Structure formats: structure tokens, C-alpha cells
XYZ file of C-alpha atoms in Angstrom:
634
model
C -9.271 0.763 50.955
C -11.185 0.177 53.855
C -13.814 1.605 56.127
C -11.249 3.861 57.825
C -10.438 4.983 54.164
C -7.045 4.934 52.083
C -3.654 3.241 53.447
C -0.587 2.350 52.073
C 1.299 -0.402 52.670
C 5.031 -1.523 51.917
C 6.615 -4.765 51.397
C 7.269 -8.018 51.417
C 10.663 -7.414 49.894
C 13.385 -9.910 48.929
C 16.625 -9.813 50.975
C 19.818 -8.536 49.617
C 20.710 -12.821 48.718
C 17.603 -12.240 46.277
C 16.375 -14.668 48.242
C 12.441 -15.120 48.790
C 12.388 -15.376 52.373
C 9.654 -12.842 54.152
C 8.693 -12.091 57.334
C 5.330 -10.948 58.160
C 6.870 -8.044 60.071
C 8.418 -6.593 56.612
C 4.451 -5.618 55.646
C 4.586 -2.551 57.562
C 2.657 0.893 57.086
C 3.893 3.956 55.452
C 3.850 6.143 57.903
C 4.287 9.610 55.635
C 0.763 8.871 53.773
C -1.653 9.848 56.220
C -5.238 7.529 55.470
C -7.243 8.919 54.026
C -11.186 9.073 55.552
C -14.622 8.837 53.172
C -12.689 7.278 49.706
C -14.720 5.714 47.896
C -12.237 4.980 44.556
C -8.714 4.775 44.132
C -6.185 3.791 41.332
C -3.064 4.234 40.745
C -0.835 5.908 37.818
C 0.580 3.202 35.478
C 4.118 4.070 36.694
C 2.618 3.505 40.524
C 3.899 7.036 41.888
C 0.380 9.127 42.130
C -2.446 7.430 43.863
C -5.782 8.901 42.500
C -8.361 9.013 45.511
C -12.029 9.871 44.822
C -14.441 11.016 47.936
C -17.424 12.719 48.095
C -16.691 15.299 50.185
C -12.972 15.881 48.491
C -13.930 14.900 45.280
C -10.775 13.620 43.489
C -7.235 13.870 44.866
C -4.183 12.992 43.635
C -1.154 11.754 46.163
C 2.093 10.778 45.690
C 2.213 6.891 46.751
C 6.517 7.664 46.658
C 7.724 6.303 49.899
C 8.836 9.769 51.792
C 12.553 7.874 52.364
C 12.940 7.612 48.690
C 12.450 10.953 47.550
C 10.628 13.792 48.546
C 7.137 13.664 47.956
C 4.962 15.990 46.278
C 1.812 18.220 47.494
C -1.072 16.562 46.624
C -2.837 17.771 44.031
C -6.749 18.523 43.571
C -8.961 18.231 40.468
C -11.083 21.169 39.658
C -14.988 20.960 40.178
C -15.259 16.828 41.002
C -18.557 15.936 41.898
C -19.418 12.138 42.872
C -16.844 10.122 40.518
C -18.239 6.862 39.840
C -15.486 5.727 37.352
C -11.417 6.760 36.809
C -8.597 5.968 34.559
C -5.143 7.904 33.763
C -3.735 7.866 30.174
C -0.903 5.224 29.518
C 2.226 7.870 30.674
C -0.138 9.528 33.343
C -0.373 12.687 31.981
C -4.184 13.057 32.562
C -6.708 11.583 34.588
C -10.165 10.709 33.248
C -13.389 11.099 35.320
C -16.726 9.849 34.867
C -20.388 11.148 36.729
C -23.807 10.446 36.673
C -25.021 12.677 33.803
C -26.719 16.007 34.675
C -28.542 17.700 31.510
C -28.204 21.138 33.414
C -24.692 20.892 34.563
C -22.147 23.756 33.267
C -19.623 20.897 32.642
C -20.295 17.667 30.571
C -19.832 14.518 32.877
C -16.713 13.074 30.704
C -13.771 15.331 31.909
C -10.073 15.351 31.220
C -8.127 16.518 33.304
C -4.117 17.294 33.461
C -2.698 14.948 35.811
C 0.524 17.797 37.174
C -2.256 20.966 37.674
C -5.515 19.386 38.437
C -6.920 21.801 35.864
C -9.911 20.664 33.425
C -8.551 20.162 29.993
C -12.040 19.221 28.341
C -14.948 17.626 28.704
C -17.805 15.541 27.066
C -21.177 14.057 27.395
C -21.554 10.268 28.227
C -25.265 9.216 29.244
C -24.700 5.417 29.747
C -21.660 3.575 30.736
C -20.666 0.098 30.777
C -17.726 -2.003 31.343
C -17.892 -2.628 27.345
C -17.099 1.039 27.145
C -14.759 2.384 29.808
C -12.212 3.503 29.224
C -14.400 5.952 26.925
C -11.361 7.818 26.012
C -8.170 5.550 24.284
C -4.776 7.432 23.706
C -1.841 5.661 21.801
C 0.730 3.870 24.550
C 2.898 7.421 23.613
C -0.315 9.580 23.936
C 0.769 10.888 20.426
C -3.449 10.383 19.743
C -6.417 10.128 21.809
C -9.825 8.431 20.450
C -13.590 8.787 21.525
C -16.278 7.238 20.549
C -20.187 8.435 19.566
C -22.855 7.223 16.854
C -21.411 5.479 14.284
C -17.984 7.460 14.435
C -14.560 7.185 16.306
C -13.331 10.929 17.257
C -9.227 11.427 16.751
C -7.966 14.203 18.884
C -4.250 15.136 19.342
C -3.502 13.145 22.595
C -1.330 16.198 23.822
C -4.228 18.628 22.779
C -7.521 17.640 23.304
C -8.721 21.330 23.739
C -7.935 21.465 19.407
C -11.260 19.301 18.881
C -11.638 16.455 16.799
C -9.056 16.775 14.099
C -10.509 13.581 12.371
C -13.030 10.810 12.440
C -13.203 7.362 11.969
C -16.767 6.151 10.027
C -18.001 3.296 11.450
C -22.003 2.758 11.297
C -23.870 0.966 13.777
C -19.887 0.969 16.026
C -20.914 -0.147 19.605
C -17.004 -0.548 21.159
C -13.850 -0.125 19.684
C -10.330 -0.608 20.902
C -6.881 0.646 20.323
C -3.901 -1.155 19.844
C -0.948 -0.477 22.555
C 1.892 -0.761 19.541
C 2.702 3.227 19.070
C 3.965 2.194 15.533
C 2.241 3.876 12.588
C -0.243 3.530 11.257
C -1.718 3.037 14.231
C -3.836 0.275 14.617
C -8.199 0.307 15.860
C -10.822 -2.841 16.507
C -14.063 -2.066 16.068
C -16.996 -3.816 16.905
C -20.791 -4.012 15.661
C -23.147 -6.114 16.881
C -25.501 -8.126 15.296
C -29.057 -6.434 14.412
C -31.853 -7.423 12.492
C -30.253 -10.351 11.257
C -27.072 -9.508 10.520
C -24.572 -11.523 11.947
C -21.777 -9.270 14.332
C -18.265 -8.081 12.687
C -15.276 -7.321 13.829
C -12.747 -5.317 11.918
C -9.230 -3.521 12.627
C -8.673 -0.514 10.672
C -5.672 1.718 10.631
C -5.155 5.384 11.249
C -5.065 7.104 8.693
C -6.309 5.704 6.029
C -9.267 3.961 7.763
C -11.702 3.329 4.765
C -10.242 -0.089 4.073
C -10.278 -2.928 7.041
C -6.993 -4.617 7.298
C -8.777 -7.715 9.254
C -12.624 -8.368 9.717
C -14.340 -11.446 10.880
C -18.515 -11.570 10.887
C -19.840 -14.209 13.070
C -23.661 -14.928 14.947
C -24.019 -14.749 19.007
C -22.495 -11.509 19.736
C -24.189 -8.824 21.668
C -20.806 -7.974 24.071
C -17.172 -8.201 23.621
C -14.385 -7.966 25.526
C -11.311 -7.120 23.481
C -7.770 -8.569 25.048
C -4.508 -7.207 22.747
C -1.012 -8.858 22.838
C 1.304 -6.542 24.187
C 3.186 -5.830 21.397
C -0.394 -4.901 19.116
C 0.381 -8.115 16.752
C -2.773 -9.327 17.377
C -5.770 -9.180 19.451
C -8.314 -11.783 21.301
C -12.336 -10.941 20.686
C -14.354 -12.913 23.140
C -18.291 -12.501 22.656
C -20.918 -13.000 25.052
C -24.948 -13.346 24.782
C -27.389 -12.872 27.749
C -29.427 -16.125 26.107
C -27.841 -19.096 24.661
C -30.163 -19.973 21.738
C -29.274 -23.922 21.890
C -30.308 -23.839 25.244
C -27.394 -25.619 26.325
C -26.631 -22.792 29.331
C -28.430 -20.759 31.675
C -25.862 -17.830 31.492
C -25.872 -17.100 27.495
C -23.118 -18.343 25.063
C -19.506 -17.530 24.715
C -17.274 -17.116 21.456
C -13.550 -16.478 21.027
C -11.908 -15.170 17.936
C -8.336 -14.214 17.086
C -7.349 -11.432 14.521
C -3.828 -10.290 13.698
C -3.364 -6.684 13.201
C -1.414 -6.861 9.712
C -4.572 -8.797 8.136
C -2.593 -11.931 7.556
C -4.244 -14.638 10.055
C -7.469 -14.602 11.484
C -9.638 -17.527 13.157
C -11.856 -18.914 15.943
C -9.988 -20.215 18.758
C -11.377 -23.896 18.992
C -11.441 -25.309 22.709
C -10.425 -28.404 23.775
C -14.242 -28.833 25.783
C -17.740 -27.984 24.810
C -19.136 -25.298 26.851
C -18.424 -21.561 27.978
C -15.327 -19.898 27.316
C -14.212 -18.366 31.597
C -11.757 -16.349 30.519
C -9.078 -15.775 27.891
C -5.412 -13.845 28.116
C -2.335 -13.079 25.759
C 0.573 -13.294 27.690
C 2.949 -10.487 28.415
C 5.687 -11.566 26.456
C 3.371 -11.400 23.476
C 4.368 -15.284 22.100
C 1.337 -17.120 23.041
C -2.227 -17.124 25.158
C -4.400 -18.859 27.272
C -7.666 -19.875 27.481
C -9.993 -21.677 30.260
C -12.875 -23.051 28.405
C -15.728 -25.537 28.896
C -17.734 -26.901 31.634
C -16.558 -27.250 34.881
C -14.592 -28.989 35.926
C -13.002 -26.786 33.155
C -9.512 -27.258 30.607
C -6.920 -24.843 30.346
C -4.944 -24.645 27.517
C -1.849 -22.631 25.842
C -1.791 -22.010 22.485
C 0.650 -19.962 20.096
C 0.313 -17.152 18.112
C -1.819 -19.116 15.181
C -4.510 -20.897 17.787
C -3.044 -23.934 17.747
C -2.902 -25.835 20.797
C 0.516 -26.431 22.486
C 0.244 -27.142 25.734
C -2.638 -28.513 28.151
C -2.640 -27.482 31.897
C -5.492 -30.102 32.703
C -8.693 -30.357 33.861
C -9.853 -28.473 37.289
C -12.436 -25.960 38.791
C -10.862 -23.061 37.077
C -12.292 -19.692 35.986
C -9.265 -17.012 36.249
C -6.191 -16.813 34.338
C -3.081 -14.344 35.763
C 0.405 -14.088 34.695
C 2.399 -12.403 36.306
C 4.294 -9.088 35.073
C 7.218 -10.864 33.128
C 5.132 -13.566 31.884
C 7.012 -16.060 33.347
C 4.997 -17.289 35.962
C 0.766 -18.064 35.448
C -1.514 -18.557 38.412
C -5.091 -20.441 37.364
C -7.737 -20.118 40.056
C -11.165 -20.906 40.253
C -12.624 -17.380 42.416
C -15.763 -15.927 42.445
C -18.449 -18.479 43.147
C -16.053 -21.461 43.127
C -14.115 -22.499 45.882
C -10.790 -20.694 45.888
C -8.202 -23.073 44.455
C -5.408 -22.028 42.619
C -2.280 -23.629 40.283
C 1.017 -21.812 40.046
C 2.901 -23.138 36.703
C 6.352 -22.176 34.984
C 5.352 -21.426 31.799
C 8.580 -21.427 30.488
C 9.342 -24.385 31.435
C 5.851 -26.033 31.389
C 5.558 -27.039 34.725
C 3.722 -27.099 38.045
C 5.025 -25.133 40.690
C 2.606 -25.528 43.326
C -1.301 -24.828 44.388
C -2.908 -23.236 47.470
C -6.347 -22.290 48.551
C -7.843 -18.759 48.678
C -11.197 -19.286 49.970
C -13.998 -16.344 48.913
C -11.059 -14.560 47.284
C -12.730 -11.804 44.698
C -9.338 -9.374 44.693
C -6.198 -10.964 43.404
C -2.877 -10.148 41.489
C 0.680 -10.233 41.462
C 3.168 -7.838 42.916
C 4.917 -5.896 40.167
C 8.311 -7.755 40.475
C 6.653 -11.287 39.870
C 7.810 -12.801 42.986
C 4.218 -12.692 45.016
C 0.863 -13.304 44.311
C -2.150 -11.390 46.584
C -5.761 -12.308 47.078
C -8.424 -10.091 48.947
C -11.421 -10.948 50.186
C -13.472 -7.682 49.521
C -16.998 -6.326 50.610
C -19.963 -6.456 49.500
C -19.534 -9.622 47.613
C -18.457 -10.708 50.746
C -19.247 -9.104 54.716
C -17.628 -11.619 56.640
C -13.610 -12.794 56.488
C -12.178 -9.657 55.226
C -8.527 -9.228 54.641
C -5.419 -9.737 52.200
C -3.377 -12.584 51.756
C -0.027 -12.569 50.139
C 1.979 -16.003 48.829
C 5.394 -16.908 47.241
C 5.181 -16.754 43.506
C 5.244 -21.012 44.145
C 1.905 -20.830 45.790
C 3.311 -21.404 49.096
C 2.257 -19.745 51.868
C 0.290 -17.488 52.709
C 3.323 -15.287 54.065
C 1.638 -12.707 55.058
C -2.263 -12.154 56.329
C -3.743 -8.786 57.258
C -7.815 -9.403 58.513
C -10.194 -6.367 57.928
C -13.675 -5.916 59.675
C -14.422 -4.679 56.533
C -12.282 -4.274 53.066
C -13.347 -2.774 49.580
C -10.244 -3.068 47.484
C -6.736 -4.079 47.629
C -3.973 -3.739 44.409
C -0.391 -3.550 44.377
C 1.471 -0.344 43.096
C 2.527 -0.657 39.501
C 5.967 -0.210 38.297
C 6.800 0.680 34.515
C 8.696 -2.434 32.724
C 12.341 -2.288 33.443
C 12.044 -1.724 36.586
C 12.461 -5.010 38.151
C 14.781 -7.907 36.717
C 12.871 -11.170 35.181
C 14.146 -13.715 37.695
C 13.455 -17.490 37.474
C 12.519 -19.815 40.230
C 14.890 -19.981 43.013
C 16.819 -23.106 43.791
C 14.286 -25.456 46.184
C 15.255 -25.857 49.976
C 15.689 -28.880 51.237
C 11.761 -29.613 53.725
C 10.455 -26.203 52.150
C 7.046 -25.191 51.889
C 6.106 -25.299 48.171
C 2.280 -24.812 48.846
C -0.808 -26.984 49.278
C 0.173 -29.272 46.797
C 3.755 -30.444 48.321
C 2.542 -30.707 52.074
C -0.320 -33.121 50.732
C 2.670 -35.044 49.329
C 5.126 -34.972 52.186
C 2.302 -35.939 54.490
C 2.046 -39.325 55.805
C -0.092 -41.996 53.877
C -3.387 -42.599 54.827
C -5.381 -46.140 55.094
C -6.750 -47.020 51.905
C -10.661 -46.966 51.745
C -12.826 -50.675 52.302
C -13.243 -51.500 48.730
C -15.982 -54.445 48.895
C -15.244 -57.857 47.405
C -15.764 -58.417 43.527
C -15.327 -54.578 43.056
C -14.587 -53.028 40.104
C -13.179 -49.758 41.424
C -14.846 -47.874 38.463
C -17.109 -45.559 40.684
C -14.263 -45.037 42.944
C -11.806 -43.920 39.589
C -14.394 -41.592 38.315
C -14.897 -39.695 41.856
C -10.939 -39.629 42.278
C -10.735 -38.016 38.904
C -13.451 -35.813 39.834
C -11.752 -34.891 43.057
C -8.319 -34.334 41.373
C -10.150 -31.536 38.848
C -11.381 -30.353 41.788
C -8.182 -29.477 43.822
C -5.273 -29.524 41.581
C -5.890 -30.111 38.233
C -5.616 -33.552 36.305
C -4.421 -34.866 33.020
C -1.658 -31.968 32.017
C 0.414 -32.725 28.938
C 1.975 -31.312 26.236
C 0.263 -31.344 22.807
C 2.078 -32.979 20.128
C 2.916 -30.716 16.945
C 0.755 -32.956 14.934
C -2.157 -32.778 17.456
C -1.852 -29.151 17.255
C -1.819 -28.141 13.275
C -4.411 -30.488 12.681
C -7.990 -29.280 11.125
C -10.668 -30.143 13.611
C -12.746 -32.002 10.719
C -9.579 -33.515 9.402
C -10.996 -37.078 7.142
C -9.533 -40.235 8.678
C -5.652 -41.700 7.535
C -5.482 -38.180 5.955
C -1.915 -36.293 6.840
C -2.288 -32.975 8.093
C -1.212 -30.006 6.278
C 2.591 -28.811 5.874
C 2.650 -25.689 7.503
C 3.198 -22.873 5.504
C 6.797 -21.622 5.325
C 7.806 -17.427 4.290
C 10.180 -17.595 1.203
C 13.130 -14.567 1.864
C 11.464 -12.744 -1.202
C 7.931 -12.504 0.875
C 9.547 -11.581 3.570
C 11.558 -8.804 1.939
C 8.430 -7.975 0.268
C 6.132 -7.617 3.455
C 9.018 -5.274 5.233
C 8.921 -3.052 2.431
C 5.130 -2.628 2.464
C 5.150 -1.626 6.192
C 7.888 0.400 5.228
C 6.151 2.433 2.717
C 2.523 1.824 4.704
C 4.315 3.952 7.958
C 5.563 6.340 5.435
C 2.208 7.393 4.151
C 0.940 7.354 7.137
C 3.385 9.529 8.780
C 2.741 12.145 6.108
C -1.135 11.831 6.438
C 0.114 12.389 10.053
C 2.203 15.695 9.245
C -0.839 16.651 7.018
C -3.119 16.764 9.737
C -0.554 18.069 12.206
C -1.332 15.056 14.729
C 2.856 14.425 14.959
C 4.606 15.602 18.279
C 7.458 17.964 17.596
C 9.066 18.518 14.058
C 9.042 15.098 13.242
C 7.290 11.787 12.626
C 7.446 8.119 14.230
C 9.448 5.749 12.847
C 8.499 2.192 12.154
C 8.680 1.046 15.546
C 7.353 4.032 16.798
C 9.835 4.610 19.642
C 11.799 7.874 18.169
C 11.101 10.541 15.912
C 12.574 9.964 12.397
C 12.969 12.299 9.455
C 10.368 10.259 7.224
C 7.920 13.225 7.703
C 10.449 15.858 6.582
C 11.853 13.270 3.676
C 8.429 13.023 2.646
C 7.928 17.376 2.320
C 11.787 17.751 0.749
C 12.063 14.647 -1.794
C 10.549 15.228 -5.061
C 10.201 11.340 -6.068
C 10.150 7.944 -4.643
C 7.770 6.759 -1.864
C 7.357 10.382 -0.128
C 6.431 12.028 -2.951
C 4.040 9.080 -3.930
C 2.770 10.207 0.343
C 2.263 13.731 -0.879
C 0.292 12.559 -4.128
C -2.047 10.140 -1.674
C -2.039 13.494 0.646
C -3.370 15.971 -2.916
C -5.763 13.586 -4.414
C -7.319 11.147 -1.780
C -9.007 8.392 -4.118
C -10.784 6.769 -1.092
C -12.573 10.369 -0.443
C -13.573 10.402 -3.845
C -15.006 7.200 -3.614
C -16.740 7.863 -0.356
C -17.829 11.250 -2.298
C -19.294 9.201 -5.170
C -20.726 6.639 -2.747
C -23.137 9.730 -0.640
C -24.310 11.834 -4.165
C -25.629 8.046 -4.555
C -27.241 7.575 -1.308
C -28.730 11.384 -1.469
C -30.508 10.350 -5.724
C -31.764 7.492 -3.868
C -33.332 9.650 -0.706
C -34.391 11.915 -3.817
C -36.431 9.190 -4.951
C -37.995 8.193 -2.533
C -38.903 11.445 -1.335
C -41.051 11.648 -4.704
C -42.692 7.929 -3.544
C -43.923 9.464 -0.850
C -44.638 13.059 -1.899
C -46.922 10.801 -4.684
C -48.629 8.881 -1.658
C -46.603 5.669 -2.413
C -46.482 3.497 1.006
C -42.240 3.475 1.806
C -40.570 0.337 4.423
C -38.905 1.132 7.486
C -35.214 0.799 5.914
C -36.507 3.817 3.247
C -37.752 5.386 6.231
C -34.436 4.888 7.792
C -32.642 6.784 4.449
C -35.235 9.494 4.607
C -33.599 11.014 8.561
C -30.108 10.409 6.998
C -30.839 12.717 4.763
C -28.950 16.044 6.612
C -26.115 13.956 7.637
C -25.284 12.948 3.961
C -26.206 16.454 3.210
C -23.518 17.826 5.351
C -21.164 14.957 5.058
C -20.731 15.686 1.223
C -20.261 19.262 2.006
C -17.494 18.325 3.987
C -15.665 16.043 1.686
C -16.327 18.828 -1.308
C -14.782 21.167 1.046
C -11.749 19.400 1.758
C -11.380 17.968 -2.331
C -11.675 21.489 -3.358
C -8.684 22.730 -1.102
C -6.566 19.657 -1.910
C -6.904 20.690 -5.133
C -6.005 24.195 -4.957
């Protein structure tokens, strides 16, 4: 996306040999999508066949981004009553597109709006004053868009993800909830973070809740410094990465705030802070796509980057360097660590696989970057206004040599490659190395010739000259990689001296059995709570891997004992809304009394003050629940 507006590129593509060799001439232009003048955002579908392009003058448009060759494209498509879109998202199958405006008290339509991704038509729409990055996307659907979840004050909205025009079906409580985040497993129940920060005190929390049935937290974790988050979930929803951020670091040890990082696994059975190899800020923090382990770039620069499994325990080291970014690519296979933004381009291609360096290049002022969907290329942009001068895109091998392929811009404002869904392109390994090839920055500094060896004067010790090499090696390619032993890794950080670490804890067959039978009976319930509140698609439920629908729903309505009739039971009598029933005719005696304090002239604190506004909300709230007791009994 440039000044000239939207284009669309093809290639580089691998030959028939599935060899890597690319000429610069197989970058070409499509020449069936016409560019398109004035846009100002675009993104693409997650399957990478519409193009979503937002303009002031068109407002949003969506195109197919289907080469014309392959099959024939469709008419583009407009969305109805787009004003000047600021932010856009699609839902995870692109069946609608999300839009967000600059609020307008007196507009007909709320600036929120849904709309269906095949029509352009407006589906619904809400009101969102503020937005941050901490709260886009404001609407969440389930990766089979079987739900859809908003949230307001101290509530998370469930809609039906295929109906949102139904209204909220049911909520989520949550008090004082400032971002929350679903999990991408579709298996029920289905799985929520949430996220309050701390106030008055209180130290922060984190908890992950399931739907239905989201009294109880499965997981929480309360900790101090924590005003953002950013939450990062493995791909298959087993667990989730919580990285905090302040604007002020209280120590005063940094200029730009402090940095935690937490880990919390969805089922409730591990959770912990993910301790860093160096003291200092945490740069950045990813799971893997393969859903086995993560990695984190921590400390000060010149920073370490390390690998760790599922448990936070350190496995593998990638050294020391001027890193800030992590990237793997699609597959997980490959993993690129650069150092962009306001350091000075360098990146590190490793196998992860096989825990090895591949190569390392130099992107200089790079602020775009990612990998092409098929994990064989790696692109960096140069992008306005972070930077006016040096425009253009760069593309290397997935090796870090190169660059293959350079396109300059007078002036460029985003760059991305087109998506594919997973499946779509094999997982290949490196290809066997040519004999004089180009492997990247790092090879051609050692196939070059050896230069003279600096004047070292006499009596020397070398020591200033050591530190300065080491300095220089963390600067361009990373120093002192090695793999952690399994010792090093399971040991307690305050472990006492000559004291062996812990055996790790092993899962007896019985456990095991045990734990599959509690899911079992856990996606069970939940599928009926499901059919109860008529959020399943079809006639039937998910099963436990959430892929298919299975007959547990219908089991659960015909069988007259066992575990669906125990559903049904949980479905009549709700004990947890009884509780919560109990727990707001409490709350309400003690707004009661103090209501008489100050009808008596008694002086009342701020927190009674705080009781005395909640006083509709419980009104209406216990209404509600009485409501829904009384029909559950009937």
C-alpha cells in the first residue's frame, strides 16, 4: 500500500525441483487487480482470498486477491454506510468483517459494526468510545465462530457467533475486567482469560474461566506491576503467555516502565512466572506454532533469547545479541530473531528443529516484516512515517540469504503477504546446501579472506580487546548459543547449594485415565448448558475436540441416567446461581444498612459510597437470577 494506493503482487515461487532458486523477474504484478487510489487500510481474510480495502471516499471494499488465472474472481463487494474506518478485522473463517470509527454520539449507527463478509450488509452494531491495541479485536468469536464475545463494564457479552442480531444470550461477570481473551481451541467448554488490573492496592489477576459454567476460575495468578497485557495463546489453547507492562518502573531501574511474563495452562494444572535468563525488560515473547514450546527475548541489550518447553523451563539458549523481535515462520520450523525498530536491523535465521543457525542478514530501518505463508521466505519493509526516506520491500531465502528480491518505493505504508489456511502448503525442511552458495551475511563473512590482525601493544593483556569482540559478536550475530542441560533446566532458581534438584513429576495410568474422564464429562455438561441456551450450530453439539458435531447433546436430552442426565440436573437446579443469588440478597442487607447510617446522619467511606450506586444493578441482577430459578424450577 503505497501512495498510488493498493497493488498486488505475486511470487517468488519455488520451481517445479522444489528447489529455492528465484529470480527477481518472478515478483511480477497482477495485472487483473486494478490499484486501487486513496486506501488508507487493508487486510486480508485469514484464508488470503478477499482483500479488505478501507478509503475515505469508498469507505470499505472488499476484493478478491484470487489470481484471475486461477479461478474466476468475484465482484467486489461494498459495506453498507462506512464512514472513515480507523481499525478492521474479519472473524477466524471470514464470515464477517469488523469495523471500527471515531465515535459520534448523534450517529444513527453505533461505531462498532458487523458486517457479513458475502453481502456487505450490516449485521449489528455497538458503541466503543476508546480503543486501544489492549482491546482490538473488541469482538472474539471461537476459531469455528460457533460463539462470539464482547466486552463492557465488568461483564463479557456471549452472542451466537452465527447470530449476533439474537443479542446477548449470556454474560460472563467479571468486575473491574479491563481485557479478556479467547482461546483458539473450539473444544468445549470453551476456554476465556481475563484480566484486571491492579487498583487501589490490589495487586493485578489473571484468571481463565470456561464457558459455561464461568463462576469458578480454572487458573488465576495475582501479581504487582500490571497496568497492560498482551495475551499470546499456543495454538492448540493448552496454554497461554500473559506479558505485563507499566508506563513507570517503580525500582527505577528503566526509563520505559517494567515488564512481567507469566504462563497459565488452560486445564488449571500448571501455572508460573517465566524466569529469564538476564535482568531487565522482557522485548517480546511467542508460543510457537506447533504448540510444543516458546520463546522469549529478555533483558538488556545486548539481549538473550531463549526456548523453553511447555512448563518454563529453559531448554535451549540462542545467545546473546541486539535482539527485540521474535518470528517463526508458518510451520514452526524455521525462527527469525531481529533486532528492528530503533536497533539496527540484524537478524538470525535458526532451525529450530534441529537447534541450529542457519544464517543472518541485515535489514536496515526495517519496521514491516514476516514470512511468506509457505515458510520458504522471509520479507522486511521499510514503511512511512516511521521512516520517509529508503522505502521499499525486501524479500530473503528462509536461510537469511539474500535479499532476492528488492522493490524501492518513494513512499510505502504497509506491505504483508497473503495468508493461506494450514494445509495448504507442505512443511518442508532445509534444502540440501550448494556447493559456493550464498547462505547470508553470516557465511560470506566466513568465506571471505582473512584480514591482518590488529597492533596489539607489548605486555598486553588482550582483556579490553575480548570484551569489545564479545560486544561486537552480540552485536551482529549473536554469541554464546548452547543447549541447556536437563538439570540446568528443572532446577529452582533459589535451589540451596549440593542440594539435588527435584524428580520431575511423573502421571500414573490411573491419573491419566482419571483426568480424560473429567474432560469427558466437563464437555458433556457443557455441551448441554450449550443445547440449553441454544448457542450449538445445527442439531447437535461439539465433541471433545471440537471438530464435528457429536450426539452428546441429544444423549444428554434422551438418557435418563449416567453423566447426561447428571447435565440435565446441573441444567434444572444451577447451585452456582443459587450461590451467586445468596451472595447479592447479602450485598443488598448490607446497602440496606448503610442506607439507615446515612439516613441517621452517620458519616459513610468511599467503598460504602461505592455499594450505595450498586444498589439498582444488584436490584435488577437478583431479579434476573429469581427469574431464571423460578422457570428452572417449573
Amino acid at each position: 500500500r503505497n501512495r498510488q494506493g493498493v497493488s498486488l503482487l505475486h511470487g517468488p515461487l519455488a520451481d517445479k525441483n522444489m528447489e529455492d532458486t528465484v529470480a527477481a523477474a518472478s515478483v511480477a504484478p497482477d495485472g487483473s487487480f486494478a490499484p486501487l487510489l486513496g486506501a488508507s487500510l487493508c487486510e486480508f481474510s485469514p484464508s488470503g482470498e478477499v482483500v479488505a480495502v478501507a478509503s475515505a471516499t469508498a469507505g470499505v471494499v472488499l476484493h478478491s486477491s484470487v489470481a484471475a488465472t486461477d479461478v474466476e474472481p468475484q465482484p467486489p463487494v461494498v459495506l453498507e454506510g462506512c464512514g472513515r474506518v480507523q481499525k478492521l478485522a474479519f472473524s477466524p473463517q471470514g464470515t464477517y468483517v469488523v469495523t471500527w470509527q471515531k465515535y459520534e454520539a448523534e450517529a444513527e449507527v453505533q461505531n462498532l459494526r458487523v458486517f457479513e463478509a458475502a453481502t456487505g450488509s450490516l449485521v449489528t452494531s455497538f458503541p466503543m468510545k476508546k480503543l486501544s491495541s489492549m482491546l482490538w479485536p473488541a469482538l472474539q468469536w471461537t476459531s469455528d465462530e460457533a460463539l462470539c464475545m464482547r466486552m463492557v463494564s465488568n461483564e463479557v457479552h456471549v452472542f451466537h457467533g452465527r447470530e449476533l442480531s439474537r443479542g446477548v444470550v449470556d454474560k460472563i461477570r467479571s468486575p473491574n475486567v479491563a481485557a479478556f481473551s479467547v482461546s483458539p481451541a473450539a473444544t468445549l467448554p470453551i476456554k476465556v482469560c481475563l484480566f484486571t488490573p491492579e487498583t487501589k492496592g490490589k495487586p493485578a489477576n489473571v484468571r481463565i474461566c470456561q464457558f459455561p459454567n464461568s463462576e469458578r476460575a480454572i487458573a488465576s495468578k495475582t501479581f504487582f506491576n500490571a497496568q497492560e497485557i498482551t495475551f499470546n495463546w499456543a495454538p492448540n489453547g493448552s496454554a497461554v503467555l500473559v506479558k505485563t507492562h507499566t508506563d513507570v518502573d517503580r525500582t527505577g531501574a528503566s526509563y520505559y516502565g517494567s515488564t512481567g511474563l507469566h504462563i497459565l495452562h488452560s486445564d488449571g494444572s500448571y501455572d508460573s512466572s517465566v524466569s529469564t535468563q538476564k535482568e531487565g525488560p522482557i522485548s517480546d515473547a511467542k508460543f510457537s506454532p506447533t504448540g510444543r514450546h516458546f520463546v522469549v527475548v529478555a533483558g538488556s541489550m545486548p539481549a538473550v533469547a531463549t526456548l523453553f518447553d511447555m512448563r518454563a523451563n529453559a531448554v535451549f539458549s540462542f545467545g546473546t545479541a541486539h535482539r527485540n523481535t521474535i518470528c517463526f515462520s508458518p510451520h514452526g520450523r524455521f525462527l527469525c530473531l531481529a533486532g528492528f525498530g530503533n536497533l539496527a536491523g540484524d537478524m538470525d535465521f535458526w532451525d529450530v528443529n534441529k537447534q541450529k543457525k542457519m544464517g543472518s542478514n541485515t535489514a536496515h530501518c526495517a519496521v514491516g516484516f514476516g514470512w511468506s505463508p509457505d515458510s520458504r521466505f522471509f520479507m522486511t519493509a521499510t514503511l512511512a512515517p516511521r521512516m520517509n526516506v529508503d522505502n521499499g520491500v525486501k524479500i530473503f531465502r528462509y536461510n537469511g540469504a539474500g535479499p532476492i528480491f528488492e522493490l524501492p518505493q518513494t513512499q510505502l505504508f504497509d506491505a504483508k503477504w497473503r495468508p493461506a489456511l494450514p494445509g495448504v502448503y507442505p512443511d518442508r525442511p532445509q534444502s540440501p546446501t550448494r556447493r559456493n552458495e550464498n547462505q547470508g551475511k553470516g557465511s560470506q563473512a566466513a568465506a571471505a579472506a582473512a584480514k591482518p590482525q590488529a597492533y596489539r601493544p607489548p605486555r598486553s593483556s588482550g582483556a579490553l580487546a575480548a570484551m569489545m569482540r564479545a560486544e561486537r559478536a552480540g552485536e551482529t550475530g549473536g554469541s554464546g548459543a548452547a543447549k541447556l542441560s536437563a538439570a540446568a533446566a528443572s532446577r529452582p532458581k533459589h535451589l540451596p547449594v549440593g542440594m539435588a534438584p527435584p524428580a520431575p513429576a511423573k502421571i500414573s495410568k490411573s491419573k491419566a485415565k482419571k483426568d480424560k474422564q473429567k474432560k469427558k464429562k466437563e464437555a458433556e455438561e457443557a455441551a448441554a448448558l450449550m443445547q440449553k441456551l441454544d448457542l450449538l450450530n445445527g442439531d447437535g453439539g461439539h465433541d471433545a475436540a471440537g471438530d464435528e458435531p457429536s450426539a452428546a447433546a441429544g444423549a444428554n436430552a434422551t438418557k435418563g441416567g449416567g453423566s447426561g442426565a447428571a447435565a440435565a440436573d446441573a441444567v434444572e437446579q444451577p447451585p452456582d446461581k443459587e450461590k451467586r443469588l445468596k451472595k447479592l440478597r447479602k450485598a443488598l442487607k448490607a446497602i440496606d444498612a448503610i442506607k439507615e447510617k446515612v439516613a441517621a446522619g452517620q458519616d459513610v467511606n468511599t467503598d460504602q459510597k461505592a455499594k450505595l450506586d450498586t444498589e439498582d444493578t444488584v436490584k435488577a441482577e437478583i431479579a434476573e437470577l429469581e427469574q431464571e430459578l423460578a422457570a428452572a424450577g417449573a
